[in-house]
CSV table of C-alpha atoms in Angstrom, one decimal:
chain,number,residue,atom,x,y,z
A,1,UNK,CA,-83.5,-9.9,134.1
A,2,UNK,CA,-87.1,-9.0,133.1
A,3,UNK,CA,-87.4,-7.4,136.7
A,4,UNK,CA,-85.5,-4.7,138.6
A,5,UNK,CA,-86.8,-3.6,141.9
A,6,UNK,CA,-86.3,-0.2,141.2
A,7,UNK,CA,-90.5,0.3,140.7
A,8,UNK,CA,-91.0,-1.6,143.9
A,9,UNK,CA,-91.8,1.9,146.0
A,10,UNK,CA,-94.2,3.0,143.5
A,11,UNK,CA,-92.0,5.1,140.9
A,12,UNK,CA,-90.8,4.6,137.4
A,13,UNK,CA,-88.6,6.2,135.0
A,14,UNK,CA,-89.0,6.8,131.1
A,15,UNK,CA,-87.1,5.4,129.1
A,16,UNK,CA,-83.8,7.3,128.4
A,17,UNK,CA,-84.4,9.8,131.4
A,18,UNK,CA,-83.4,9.2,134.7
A,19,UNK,CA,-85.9,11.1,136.2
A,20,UNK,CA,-88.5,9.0,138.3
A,21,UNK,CA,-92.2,9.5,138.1
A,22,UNK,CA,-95.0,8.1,140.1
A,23,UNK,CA,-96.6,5.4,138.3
A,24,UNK,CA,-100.0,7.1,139.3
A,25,UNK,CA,-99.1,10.1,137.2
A,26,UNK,CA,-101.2,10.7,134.4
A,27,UNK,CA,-97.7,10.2,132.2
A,28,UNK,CA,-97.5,6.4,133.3
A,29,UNK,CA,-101.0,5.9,132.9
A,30,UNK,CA,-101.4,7.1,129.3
A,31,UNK,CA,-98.3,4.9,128.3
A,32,UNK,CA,-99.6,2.1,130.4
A,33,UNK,CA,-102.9,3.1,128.0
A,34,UNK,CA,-101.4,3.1,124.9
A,35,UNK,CA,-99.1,0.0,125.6
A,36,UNK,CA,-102.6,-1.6,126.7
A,37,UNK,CA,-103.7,-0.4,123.2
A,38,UNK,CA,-100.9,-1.6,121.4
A,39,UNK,CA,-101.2,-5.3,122.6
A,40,UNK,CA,-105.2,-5.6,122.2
A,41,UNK,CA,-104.4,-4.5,118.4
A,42,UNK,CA,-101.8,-7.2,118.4
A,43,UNK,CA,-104.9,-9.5,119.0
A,44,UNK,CA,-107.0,-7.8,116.5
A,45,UNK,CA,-104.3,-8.3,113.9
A,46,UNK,CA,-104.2,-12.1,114.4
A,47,UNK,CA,-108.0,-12.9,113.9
A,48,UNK,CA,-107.6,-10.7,110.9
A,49,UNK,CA,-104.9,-12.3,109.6
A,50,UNK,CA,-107.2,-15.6,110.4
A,51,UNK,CA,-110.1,-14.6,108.5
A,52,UNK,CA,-108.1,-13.5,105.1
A,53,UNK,CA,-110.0,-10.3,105.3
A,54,UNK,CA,-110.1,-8.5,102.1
A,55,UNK,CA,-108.5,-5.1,103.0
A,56,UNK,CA,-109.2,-1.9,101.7
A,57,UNK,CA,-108.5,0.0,98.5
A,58,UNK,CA,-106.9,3.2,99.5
A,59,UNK,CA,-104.9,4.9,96.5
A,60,UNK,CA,-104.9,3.7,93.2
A,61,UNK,CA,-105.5,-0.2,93.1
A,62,UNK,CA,-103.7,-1.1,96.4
A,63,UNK,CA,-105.4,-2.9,98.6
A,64,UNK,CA,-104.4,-2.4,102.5
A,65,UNK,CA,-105.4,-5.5,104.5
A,66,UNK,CA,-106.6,-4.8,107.9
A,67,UNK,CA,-103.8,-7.0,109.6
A,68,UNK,CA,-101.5,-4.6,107.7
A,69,UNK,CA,-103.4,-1.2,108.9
A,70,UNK,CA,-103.8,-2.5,112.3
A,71,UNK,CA,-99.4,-2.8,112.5
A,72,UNK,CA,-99.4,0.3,110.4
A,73,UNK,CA,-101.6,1.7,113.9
A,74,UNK,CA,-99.3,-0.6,116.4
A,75,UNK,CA,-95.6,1.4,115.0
A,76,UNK,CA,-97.6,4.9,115.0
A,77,UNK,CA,-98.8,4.1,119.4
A,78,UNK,CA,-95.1,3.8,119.7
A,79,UNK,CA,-94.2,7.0,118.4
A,80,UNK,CA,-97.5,8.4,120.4
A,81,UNK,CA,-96.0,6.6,123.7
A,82,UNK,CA,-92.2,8.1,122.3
A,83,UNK,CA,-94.0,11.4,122.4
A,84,UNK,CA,-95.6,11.1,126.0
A,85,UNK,CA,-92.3,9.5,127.4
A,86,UNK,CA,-90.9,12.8,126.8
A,87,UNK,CA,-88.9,12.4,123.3
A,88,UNK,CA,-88.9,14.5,120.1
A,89,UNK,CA,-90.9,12.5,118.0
A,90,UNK,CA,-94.8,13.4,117.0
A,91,UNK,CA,-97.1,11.9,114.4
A,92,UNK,CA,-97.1,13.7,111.8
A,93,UNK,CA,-100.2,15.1,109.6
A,94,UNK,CA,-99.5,12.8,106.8
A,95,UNK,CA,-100.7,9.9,109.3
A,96,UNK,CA,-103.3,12.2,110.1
A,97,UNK,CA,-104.6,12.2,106.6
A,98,UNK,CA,-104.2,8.5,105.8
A,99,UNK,CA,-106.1,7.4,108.5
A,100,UNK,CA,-108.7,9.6,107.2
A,101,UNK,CA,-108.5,8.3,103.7
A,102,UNK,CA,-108.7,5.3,105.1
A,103,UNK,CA,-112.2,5.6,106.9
A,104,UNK,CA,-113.4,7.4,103.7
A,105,UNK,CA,-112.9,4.4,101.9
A,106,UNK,CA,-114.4,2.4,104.1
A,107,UNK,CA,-117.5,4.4,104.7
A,108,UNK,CA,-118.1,4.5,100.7
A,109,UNK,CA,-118.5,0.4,100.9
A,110,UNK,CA,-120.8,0.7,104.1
A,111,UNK,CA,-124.8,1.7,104.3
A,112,UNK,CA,-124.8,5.1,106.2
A,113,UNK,CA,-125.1,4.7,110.1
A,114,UNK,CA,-128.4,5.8,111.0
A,115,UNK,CA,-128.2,4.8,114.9
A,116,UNK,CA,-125.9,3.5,117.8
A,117,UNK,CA,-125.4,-0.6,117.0
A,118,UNK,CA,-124.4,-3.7,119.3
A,119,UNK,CA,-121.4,-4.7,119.2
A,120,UNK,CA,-120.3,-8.3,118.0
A,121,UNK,CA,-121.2,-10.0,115.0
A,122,UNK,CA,-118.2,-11.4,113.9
A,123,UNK,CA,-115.3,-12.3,116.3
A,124,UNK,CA,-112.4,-9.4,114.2
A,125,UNK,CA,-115.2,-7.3,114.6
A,126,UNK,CA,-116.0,-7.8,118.4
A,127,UNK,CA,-112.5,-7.4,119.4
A,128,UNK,CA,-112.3,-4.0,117.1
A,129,UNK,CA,-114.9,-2.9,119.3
A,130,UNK,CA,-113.0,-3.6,122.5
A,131,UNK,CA,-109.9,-1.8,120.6
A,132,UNK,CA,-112.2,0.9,119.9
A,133,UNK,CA,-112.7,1.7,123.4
A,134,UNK,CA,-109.6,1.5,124.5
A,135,UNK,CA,-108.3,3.9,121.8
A,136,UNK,CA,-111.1,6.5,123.4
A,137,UNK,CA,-109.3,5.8,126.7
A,138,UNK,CA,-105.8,6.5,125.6
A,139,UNK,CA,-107.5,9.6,124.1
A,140,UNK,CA,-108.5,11.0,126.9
A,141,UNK,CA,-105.4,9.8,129.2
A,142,UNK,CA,-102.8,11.3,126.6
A,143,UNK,CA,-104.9,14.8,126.1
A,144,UNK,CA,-105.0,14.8,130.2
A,145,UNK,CA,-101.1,14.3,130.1
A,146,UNK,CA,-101.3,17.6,126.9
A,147,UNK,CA,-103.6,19.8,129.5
A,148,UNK,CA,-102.2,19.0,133.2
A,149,UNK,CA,-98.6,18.9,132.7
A,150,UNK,CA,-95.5,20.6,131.3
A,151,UNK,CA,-95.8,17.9,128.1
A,152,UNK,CA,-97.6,19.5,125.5
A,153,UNK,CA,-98.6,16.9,123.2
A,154,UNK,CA,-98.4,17.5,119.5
A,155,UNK,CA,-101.6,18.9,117.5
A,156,UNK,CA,-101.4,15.9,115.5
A,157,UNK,CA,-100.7,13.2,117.9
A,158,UNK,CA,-103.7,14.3,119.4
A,159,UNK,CA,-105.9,14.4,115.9
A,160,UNK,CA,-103.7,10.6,115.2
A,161,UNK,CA,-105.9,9.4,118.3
A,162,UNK,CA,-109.2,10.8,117.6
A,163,UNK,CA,-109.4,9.7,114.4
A,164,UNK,CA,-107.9,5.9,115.4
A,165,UNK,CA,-111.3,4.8,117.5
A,166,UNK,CA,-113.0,6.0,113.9
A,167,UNK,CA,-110.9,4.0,112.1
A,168,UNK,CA,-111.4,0.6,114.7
A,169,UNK,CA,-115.2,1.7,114.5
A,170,UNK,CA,-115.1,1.7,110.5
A,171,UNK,CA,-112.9,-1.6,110.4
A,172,UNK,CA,-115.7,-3.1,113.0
A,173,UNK,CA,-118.7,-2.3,110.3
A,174,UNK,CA,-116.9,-3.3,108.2
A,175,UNK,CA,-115.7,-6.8,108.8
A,176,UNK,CA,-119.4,-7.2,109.5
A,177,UNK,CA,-120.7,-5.6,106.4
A,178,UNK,CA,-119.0,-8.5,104.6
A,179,UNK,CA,-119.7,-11.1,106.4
A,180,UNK,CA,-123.2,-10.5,105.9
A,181,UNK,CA,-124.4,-9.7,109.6
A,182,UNK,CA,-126.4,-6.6,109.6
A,183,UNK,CA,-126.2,-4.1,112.1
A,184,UNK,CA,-128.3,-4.5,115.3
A,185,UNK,CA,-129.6,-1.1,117.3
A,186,UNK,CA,-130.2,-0.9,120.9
A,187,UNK,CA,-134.0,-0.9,121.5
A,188,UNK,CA,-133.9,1.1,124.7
A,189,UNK,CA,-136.6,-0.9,126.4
């Protein structure tokens, strides 16, 4: 059965504990967060895979499409949501550091960012935007769940998720970089 009853009074439990939470705590909402996350990159990864966009070189002469960074990103939120459900797994800093090598590359193909831009432009990169967003949520909801209870969150699972909205931010310019749609700045009027 997809349905239990056991949630109907408000309370959860993690998976593998039988202890029972409130789904208001700040727990359920960062892995309500991060599975949010998780599916809107699922979405993300299709339109990429429907454009055929290029990728990215990262090492020597391998080219990492986006659809295949954005799962890469979908299997590292589950060991993030592993982490906040209570179990011993943690990102570790070698995800850390491709991620960054990742952006690096990225930012090497694009014009420097002089100002804040509008998002859109191409549909991959609209919905990279949204994921973008979202990413700064989980952020925020998984460091609240580090600071306010007794789950300390690893050092690197929280540098993972500050450098992902960089990452959806450089996949964004990108996918508009080379389509050819320049980027547009507020005008504050």
């Amino acid at each position: 059965m997809l349905y239990t009853r056991t949630g109907d009074k408000g309370k959860t439990s993690l998976f593998g504990s039988k202890k029972r939470i409130s789904k208001n705590s700040t727990v359920a909402e960062a892995l309500g967060s991060l599975d949010e996350l998780n599916s809107f990159l699922g979405l993300c990864k299709v339109e990429a895979r429907k454009t055929q966009e290029g990728g990215v070189l990262v090492g020597k002469r391998k080219k990492v499409l986006t659809s295949d960074i954005l799962r890469e990103v979908q299997q590292n939120l589950f060991i993030v949501q592993a982490e906040v459900a209570g179990a011993r797994k943690k990102i570790t800093k070698q995800k850390v550091v491709r991620v960054e090598q990742i952006v690096n590359k990225i930012e090497h193909e694009l014009p420097p960012l002089t100002d804040f831009s509008l998002a859109g432009g191409t549909e991959l990169s609209a919905l990279l935007d949204v994921a973008r967003t979202i990413a700064r949520r989980v952020e925020r909801r998984v460091v609240a769940v580090h600071e306010e209870s007794e789950k300390k969150i690893s050092e690197h699972t929280r540098a993972y998720l500050n450098r992902l909205s960089s990452l959806l931010f450089a996949l964004a310019r990108l996918t508009n970089h080379r389509s050819g749609i320049k980027e547009e700045s507020p005008n504050y009027r």
